[in-house]
Tab-separated table of C-alpha atoms and ligand atoms in Angstrom:
chain	number	residue	atom	x	y	z
A	48	UNK	CA	8.559	-92.266	8.280
A	49	UNK	CA	10.610	-89.288	7.102
A	50	UNK	CA	14.396	-89.694	7.211
A	51	UNK	CA	15.323	-86.359	8.662
A	52	UNK	CA	18.857	-85.173	8.929
A	53	UNK	CA	20.139	-85.564	12.473
A	54	UNK	CA	21.353	-82.453	14.308
A	55	UNK	CA	23.293	-83.038	17.492
A	56	UNK	CA	22.229	-80.631	20.232
A	57	UNK	CA	24.240	-80.252	23.450
A	58	UNK	CA	22.666	-78.445	26.396
A	59	UNK	CA	24.990	-76.918	28.989
A	60	UNK	CA	23.244	-76.380	32.326
A	61	UNK	CA	20.063	-77.874	33.723
A	62	UNK	CA	18.508	-75.218	35.923
A	63	UNK	CA	14.957	-73.963	35.488
A	64	UNK	CA	15.493	-72.969	31.827
A	65	UNK	CA	17.852	-75.809	30.852
A	66	UNK	CA	15.566	-78.508	32.208
A	67	UNK	CA	12.581	-77.094	30.286
A	68	UNK	CA	14.589	-76.764	27.065
A	69	UNK	CA	15.746	-80.394	27.375
A	70	UNK	CA	12.205	-81.554	28.140
A	71	UNK	CA	10.745	-79.705	25.147
A	72	UNK	CA	13.415	-81.046	22.762
A	73	UNK	CA	12.563	-84.579	23.897
A	74	UNK	CA	8.780	-84.190	24.042
A	75	UNK	CA	8.310	-82.103	20.904
A	76	UNK	CA	10.938	-83.960	18.852
A	77	UNK	CA	8.629	-85.234	16.105
A	78	UNK	CA	6.799	-81.966	15.645
A	79	UNK	CA	10.027	-79.952	15.648
A	80	UNK	CA	11.566	-82.347	13.099
A	81	UNK	CA	8.603	-81.907	10.781
A	82	UNK	CA	8.735	-78.133	11.190
A	83	UNK	CA	12.503	-77.782	10.824
A	84	UNK	CA	13.267	-80.582	8.366
A	85	UNK	CA	15.900	-81.975	10.735
A	86	UNK	CA	15.756	-84.034	13.886
A	87	UNK	CA	17.074	-82.229	16.963
A	88	UNK	CA	18.839	-85.000	18.823
A	89	UNK	CA	19.688	-84.146	22.393
A	90	UNK	CA	23.125	-85.747	22.798
A	91	UNK	CA	23.746	-84.679	26.385
A	92	UNK	CA	23.193	-82.207	29.194
A	93	UNK	CA	26.267	-80.937	31.016
A	94	UNK	CA	25.763	-80.417	34.750
A	95	UNK	CA	27.962	-79.832	37.758
A	96	UNK	CA	26.199	-82.347	39.998
A	97	UNK	CA	24.733	-85.510	38.451
A	98	UNK	CA	22.445	-86.055	41.453
A	99	UNK	CA	20.974	-82.567	41.885
A	100	UNK	CA	17.153	-82.403	41.730
A	101	UNK	CA	15.729	-81.265	38.359
A	102	UNK	CA	12.553	-79.401	37.458
A	103	UNK	CA	11.751	-81.882	34.663
A	104	UNK	CA	11.891	-85.634	34.455
A	105	UNK	CA	14.844	-86.267	32.127
A	106	UNK	CA	16.675	-89.504	31.236
A	107	UNK	CA	19.636	-89.893	33.558
A	108	UNK	CA	21.909	-91.214	30.814
A	109	UNK	CA	21.839	-87.790	29.146
A	110	UNK	CA	23.660	-86.148	32.051
A	111	UNK	CA	27.404	-85.659	32.022
A	112	UNK	CA	29.870	-83.546	33.973
A	113	UNK	CA	32.187	-83.396	30.951
A	114	UNK	CA	31.013	-80.219	29.213
A	115	UNK	CA	34.215	-79.944	27.139
A	116	UNK	CA	33.669	-83.297	25.560
A	117	UNK	CA	29.952	-82.717	24.990
A	118	UNK	CA	30.655	-79.489	23.090
A	119	UNK	CA	33.109	-81.189	20.747
A	120	UNK	CA	30.650	-83.343	18.838
A	121	UNK	CA	27.681	-80.950	18.724
A	122	UNK	CA	26.122	-79.148	15.756
A	123	UNK	CA	24.331	-76.721	18.070
A	124	UNK	CA	25.372	-75.874	21.632
A	125	UNK	CA	22.753	-74.400	23.965
A	126	UNK	CA	24.456	-72.632	26.862
A	127	UNK	CA	22.221	-72.169	29.904
A	128	UNK	CA	24.776	-72.317	32.709
A	129	UNK	CA	24.907	-68.585	33.352
A	130	UNK	CA	27.932	-66.682	34.658
A	131	UNK	CA	31.059	-65.829	32.730
A	132	UNK	CA	33.292	-68.882	33.099
A	133	UNK	CA	33.277	-71.653	32.048
A	134	UNK	CA	30.377	-70.542	29.793
A	135	UNK	CA	32.565	-68.162	27.763
A	136	UNK	CA	35.343	-70.684	27.076
A	137	UNK	CA	32.851	-73.387	26.167
A	138	UNK	CA	31.039	-71.081	23.738
A	139	UNK	CA	34.315	-70.010	22.112
A	140	UNK	CA	35.332	-73.659	21.749
A	141	UNK	CA	31.933	-74.552	20.286
A	142	UNK	CA	32.112	-71.693	17.745
A	143	UNK	CA	35.694	-72.525	16.809
A	144	UNK	CA	34.542	-76.082	16.183
A	145	UNK	CA	31.888	-74.747	13.781
A	146	UNK	CA	28.850	-75.294	16.014
A	147	UNK	CA	26.057	-72.752	16.209
A	148	UNK	CA	25.476	-71.430	19.714
A	149	UNK	CA	22.297	-70.421	21.511
A	150	UNK	CA	22.592	-68.781	24.908
A	151	UNK	CA	20.371	-67.037	27.454
A	152	UNK	CA	23.380	-65.654	29.293
A	153	UNK	CA	22.799	-61.896	29.679
A	154	UNK	CA	25.858	-61.303	31.873
A	155	UNK	CA	28.108	-62.992	29.327
A	156	UNK	CA	26.647	-61.262	26.260
A	157	UNK	CA	26.710	-57.882	28.031
A	158	UNK	CA	30.384	-58.329	28.968
A	159	UNK	CA	31.740	-60.302	25.991
A	160	UNK	CA	29.188	-59.830	23.196
A	161	UNK	CA	31.619	-58.162	20.735
A	162	UNK	CA	34.248	-60.852	21.156
A	163	UNK	CA	31.735	-63.689	20.850
A	164	UNK	CA	30.010	-62.125	17.837
A	165	UNK	CA	33.415	-61.733	16.161
A	166	UNK	CA	34.258	-65.376	16.907
A	167	UNK	CA	30.977	-66.534	15.368
A	168	UNK	CA	31.395	-64.328	12.285
A	169	UNK	CA	34.917	-65.579	11.732
A	170	UNK	CA	33.758	-69.164	11.310
A	171	UNK	CA	30.326	-68.399	9.815
A	172	UNK	CA	28.500	-69.889	12.806
A	173	UNK	CA	25.338	-68.443	14.312
A	174	UNK	CA	25.352	-66.990	17.814
A	175	UNK	CA	21.871	-66.163	19.088
A	176	UNK	CA	20.635	-64.946	22.434
A	177	UNK	CA	16.950	-64.032	22.185
A	178	UNK	CA	16.385	-65.332	25.732
A	179	UNK	CA	19.064	-63.091	27.248
A	180	UNK	CA	16.710	-60.085	27.333
A	181	UNK	CA	13.092	-60.141	28.492
A	182	UNK	CA	12.648	-63.935	28.654
A	183	UNK	CA	9.926	-65.125	26.297
A	184	UNK	CA	9.448	-61.778	24.551
A	185	UNK	CA	10.813	-61.675	21.005
A	186	UNK	CA	12.888	-58.476	21.056
A	187	UNK	CA	16.428	-59.252	19.866
A	188	UNK	CA	15.301	-60.620	16.512
A	189	UNK	CA	12.794	-57.783	15.889
A	190	UNK	CA	15.480	-55.176	16.607
A	191	UNK	CA	18.161	-56.950	14.616
A	192	UNK	CA	16.124	-58.196	11.668
A	193	UNK	CA	12.573	-56.918	11.483
A	194	UNK	CA	13.576	-53.279	12.059
A	195	UNK	CA	16.881	-53.502	10.172
A	196	UNK	CA	15.556	-51.233	7.422
A	197	UNK	CA	14.310	-48.568	9.798
A	198	UNK	CA	16.143	-46.111	12.034
A	199	UNK	CA	15.446	-46.809	15.696
A	200	UNK	CA	15.527	-43.674	17.792
A	201	UNK	CA	14.689	-44.972	21.257
A	202	UNK	CA	14.265	-48.237	23.149
A	203	UNK	CA	12.600	-48.044	26.545
A	204	UNK	CA	12.078	-51.221	28.508
A	205	UNK	CA	10.850	-52.708	31.719
A	206	UNK	CA	13.336	-55.547	31.519
A	207	UNK	CA	13.638	-56.606	35.143
A	208	UNK	CA	10.625	-58.522	36.422
A	209	UNK	CA	11.630	-58.493	40.098
A	210	UNK	CA	11.814	-54.747	40.455
A	211	UNK	CA	8.651	-54.336	38.404
A	212	UNK	CA	6.923	-56.760	40.745
A	213	UNK	CA	8.134	-54.878	43.818
A	214	UNK	CA	7.209	-51.406	42.504
A	215	UNK	CA	3.864	-52.629	41.153
A	216	UNK	CA	2.852	-54.278	44.437
A	217	UNK	CA	3.850	-51.147	46.354
A	218	UNK	CA	1.867	-48.976	43.945
A	219	UNK	CA	-1.313	-51.026	43.561
A	220	UNK	CA	-1.631	-52.868	46.868
A	221	UNK	CA	0.456	-50.811	49.274
A	222	UNK	CA	2.786	-53.758	49.988
A	223	UNK	CA	6.044	-52.980	51.720
A	224	UNK	CA	9.199	-53.336	49.641
A	225	UNK	CA	10.330	-56.196	51.926
A	226	UNK	CA	7.085	-58.171	51.513
A	227	UNK	CA	7.018	-57.664	47.757
A	228	UNK	CA	10.653	-58.718	47.494
A	229	UNK	CA	10.004	-61.886	49.477
A	230	UNK	CA	7.184	-62.878	47.101
A	231	UNK	CA	9.326	-61.992	44.049
A	232	UNK	CA	11.931	-64.425	45.421
A	233	UNK	CA	9.265	-67.118	45.908
A	234	UNK	CA	8.093	-66.609	42.327
A	235	UNK	CA	11.649	-67.232	41.121
A	236	UNK	CA	12.177	-63.804	39.536
A	237	UNK	CA	15.037	-62.627	41.747
A	238	UNK	CA	18.655	-63.358	40.895
A	239	UNK	CA	20.606	-65.492	43.389
A	240	UNK	CA	22.167	-62.181	44.442
A	241	UNK	CA	19.129	-59.836	44.642
A	242	UNK	CA	21.441	-56.810	44.541
A	243	UNK	CA	21.728	-57.460	40.801
A	244	UNK	CA	17.987	-56.802	40.456
A	245	UNK	CA	17.422	-54.118	43.081
A	246	UNK	CA	20.427	-51.996	42.152
A	247	UNK	CA	19.786	-52.223	38.423
A	248	UNK	CA	22.779	-54.332	37.342
A	249	UNK	CA	20.556	-56.928	35.654
A	250	UNK	CA	18.642	-54.214	33.778
A	251	UNK	CA	21.925	-52.517	32.812
A	252	UNK	CA	23.192	-55.746	31.238
A	253	UNK	CA	19.991	-55.983	29.239
A	254	UNK	CA	20.214	-52.274	28.306
A	255	UNK	CA	23.710	-52.855	26.921
A	256	UNK	CA	22.497	-55.712	24.759
A	257	UNK	CA	19.439	-53.823	23.487
A	258	UNK	CA	21.405	-50.620	22.800
A	259	UNK	CA	24.167	-52.444	20.950
A	260	UNK	CA	21.683	-54.136	18.641
A	261	UNK	CA	19.294	-51.240	18.146
A	262	UNK	CA	22.052	-48.747	17.362
A	263	UNK	CA	24.572	-51.006	15.584
A	264	UNK	CA	27.372	-50.053	17.928
A	265	UNK	CA	28.959	-51.497	21.031
A	266	UNK	CA	27.630	-49.914	24.213
A	267	UNK	CA	29.782	-51.260	27.080
A	268	UNK	CA	27.892	-52.072	30.257
A	269	UNK	CA	30.098	-49.731	32.306
A	270	UNK	CA	28.880	-46.858	30.100
A	271	UNK	CA	25.263	-47.474	31.118
A	272	UNK	CA	24.195	-45.006	33.795
A	273	UNK	CA	22.643	-47.098	36.576
A	274	UNK	CA	20.350	-46.290	39.477
A	275	UNK	CA	18.363	-48.964	41.297
A	276	UNK	CA	15.134	-48.892	43.312
A	277	UNK	CA	16.563	-49.253	46.812
A	278	UNK	CA	15.893	-45.618	47.675
A	279	UNK	CA	12.292	-45.589	46.430
A	280	UNK	CA	9.863	-45.047	49.289
A	281	UNK	CA	6.142	-45.640	49.728
A	282	UNK	CA	5.730	-41.843	50.007
A	283	UNK	CA	7.351	-41.278	46.608
A	284	UNK	CA	5.069	-43.880	45.072
A	285	UNK	CA	2.020	-42.186	46.648
A	286	UNK	CA	3.146	-38.764	45.434
A	287	UNK	CA	3.592	-40.127	41.905
A	288	UNK	CA	0.140	-41.674	42.060
A	289	UNK	CA	-1.479	-38.368	42.997
A	290	UNK	CA	0.304	-36.746	40.070
A	291	UNK	CA	-1.135	-39.352	37.660
A	292	UNK	CA	2.168	-41.190	37.322
A	293	UNK	CA	3.772	-44.452	38.293
A	294	UNK	CA	7.398	-45.260	39.130
A	295	UNK	CA	8.978	-47.963	36.947
A	296	UNK	CA	12.579	-49.094	36.672
A	297	UNK	CA	13.341	-48.314	33.036
A	298	UNK	CA	16.215	-49.247	30.788
A	299	UNK	CA	16.425	-46.498	28.175
A	300	UNK	CA	18.723	-46.345	25.183
A	301	UNK	CA	18.484	-43.537	22.672
A	302	UNK	CA	20.235	-42.139	19.694
A	303	UNK	CA	21.933	-38.803	20.286
A	304	UNK	CA	23.449	-36.441	17.794
A	305	UNK	CA	26.516	-34.850	19.361
A	306	UNK	CA	27.206	-31.156	18.690
A	307	UNK	CA	29.773	-32.165	16.074
A	308	UNK	CA	27.129	-34.210	14.286
A	309	UNK	CA	28.604	-37.637	15.177
A	310	UNK	CA	25.968	-40.093	16.303
A	311	UNK	CA	26.121	-41.405	19.839
A	312	UNK	CA	24.033	-43.517	22.158
A	313	UNK	CA	22.893	-42.763	25.669
A	314	UNK	CA	21.948	-45.763	27.811
A	315	UNK	CA	20.620	-45.557	31.350
A	316	UNK	CA	18.717	-47.532	33.962
A	317	UNK	CA	16.777	-45.548	36.534
A	318	UNK	CA	13.451	-45.400	38.392
A	319	UNK	CA	11.406	-43.175	36.088
A	320	UNK	CA	8.094	-41.414	36.520
A	321	UNK	CA	5.743	-42.560	33.769
A	322	UNK	CA	2.339	-41.123	33.036
A	323	UNK	CA	-0.439	-43.610	33.759
A	324	UNK	CA	-1.562	-43.098	30.153
A	325	UNK	CA	1.643	-44.600	28.776
A	326	UNK	CA	1.413	-48.294	27.778
A	327	UNK	CA	4.428	-49.114	29.979
A	328	UNK	CA	2.418	-48.016	33.041
A	329	UNK	CA	0.099	-50.993	32.472
A	330	UNK	CA	2.927	-53.543	32.775
A	331	UNK	CA	2.101	-55.202	36.070
A	332	UNK	CA	3.618	-57.767	38.443
A	333	UNK	CA	6.705	-59.525	37.039
A	334	UNK	CA	5.923	-58.865	33.387
A	335	UNK	CA	8.374	-57.154	31.021
A	336	UNK	CA	7.782	-54.854	28.058
A	337	UNK	CA	9.980	-53.051	25.572
A	338	UNK	CA	8.691	-49.901	23.891
A	339	UNK	CA	10.507	-49.068	20.662
A	340	UNK	CA	10.388	-45.851	18.670
A	341	UNK	CA	11.568	-45.964	15.065
A	342	UNK	CA	11.440	-43.289	12.390
A	343	UNK	CA	9.268	-45.153	9.904
A	344	UNK	CA	7.522	-47.737	12.095
A	345	UNK	CA	6.580	-45.265	14.814
A	346	UNK	CA	5.844	-46.720	18.237
A	347	UNK	CA	5.898	-50.476	18.894
A	348	UNK	CA	5.531	-52.398	22.129
A	349	UNK	CA	6.661	-55.940	22.906
A	350	UNK	CA	5.097	-57.377	26.058
A	351	UNK	CA	5.101	-60.644	27.990
A	352	UNK	CA	6.891	-62.924	30.428
A	353	UNK	CA	10.405	-61.733	31.155
A	354	UNK	CA	11.411	-64.696	33.286
A	355	UNK	CA	10.358	-68.246	34.127
A	356	UNK	CA	11.778	-71.599	33.061
A	357	UNK	CA	9.309	-72.693	30.403
A	358	UNK	CA	8.635	-69.153	29.145
A	359	UNK	CA	12.345	-68.458	28.635
A	360	UNK	CA	12.739	-71.924	27.101
A	361	UNK	CA	10.345	-70.796	24.353
A	362	UNK	CA	12.845	-68.121	23.251
A	363	UNK	CA	15.732	-70.595	23.463
A	364	UNK	CA	13.828	-73.119	21.330
A	365	UNK	CA	13.112	-70.406	18.756
A	366	UNK	CA	16.847	-69.738	18.426
A	367	UNK	CA	17.528	-73.453	18.287
A	368	UNK	CA	15.034	-73.941	15.461
A	369	UNK	CA	16.556	-70.967	13.606
A	370	UNK	CA	20.042	-72.512	13.925
A	371	UNK	CA	18.728	-75.899	12.826
A	372	UNK	CA	17.062	-74.399	9.747
A	373	UNK	CA	20.415	-72.978	8.652
A	374	UNK	CA	21.864	-76.464	8.678
A	375	UNK	CA	18.972	-77.742	6.614
A	376	UNK	CA	19.168	-74.905	4.086
A	377	UNK	CA	22.958	-75.211	4.001
A	378	UNK	CA	22.600	-78.926	3.228
B	634	LIG	N1	16.104	-61.468	37.747
B	634	LIG	C1	15.608	-61.310	36.422
B	634	LIG	C2	14.350	-60.459	36.498
B	634	LIG	C3	15.321	-62.645	35.813
B	634	LIG	O1	13.873	-60.183	37.610
B	634	LIG	O2	13.833	-60.054	35.473
B	634	LIG	C4	15.118	-62.643	34.320
B	634	LIG	O3	16.233	-62.152	33.628
C-alpha cells in the first residue's frame, strides 16, 4: 500500500453541497489519493446543529460545532456555510494559519474578494472559488488561467438557474411565472430569499466575480447595473418569440475604452433579448452557460449545471485537488 502524505481537510457547513463534498472525500478517498499523491483526510465538518438531517450518510463523529478549532489544525479549509459571517472570519483565520481555502461562497467573494485574495497572497496560500459561479461549470479557472495570455473583451452569462428556469418555462410551455417559480423552488435552485434570484442580486454577485477575473480589476458589486425579471410578462415573452428572440437574464461584463483611452469595465445584469440563433438561447431549464469573447480565442461557451449539491461539489473537489497538489509539489 502506498504511504501517501496526509492532508487534513476541514469542511465548514453541511448543506446540500457540503454533505456531497464530505461524502465524495470519504467515498473516493483511495482514488483521489492515487490521483493527487496525498491522502485527503476529512478531519471534521463544522455545523450549527449536530442533529439536523443531512443529505448524505456521514459518520456522526466527524461533526462539530467548534468551527474555530477545526480550522486551526487544517491544511485545507473548505468553506460551504454561505453568508458573510462567520465565513469571512473563519477564512481569514485559516489563511493566516497557512491553510489553503476552497469556497463556494459567491456573496462573500463578491463582497470581500479583494481583501481575501490579498490575505491569501500575503501568506502564499491558495484561495479558490470555482464553485462560486455557475456551479459545476469550469469558468473561474479558464478565465484566470487558460485565457491568461489572451485579451478577453466580453463575458456574457446565464448564471442564475432559477430565473432561467422561470423564463424558459414561460417561453416554451406557457407556464405562469408563479408556477415556474414554485417548481424552481422544488428543484432547489432558488435562494432561501427568492428576491436574490428574481431581482438579479445573485447574478450581480456572479457578474462581479467574473468581471474582476476576466478584466484583472476589481469590479465592486454595487457598480453592477442590476435589473431583475419581476416585470417580465407573458406578453413580452410572446412578442419576443414572434420576433425570433428569447428573453434571458444575462450577466454581461465588457471591456470599454473611455474617451481618454483608459480601460474600464461595464458590468450589468438585465433581462436581454437574444436571437434564437445565439447559443445562449438554447440554454434551457435551470442550466447555466457563460459565453466568452477573447481577441485571439474568438468565441467560447461553457455550459452545464449551475446549481445542485453533487454538481457543485464537483467544482469544489476540483479546487480541493488543486490545493492538495500544491502541497505535494511543495513537499
Ligand atoms: N439560486 C442560484 C441559482 C443557485 O438559481 O442559480 C446557484 O448559485
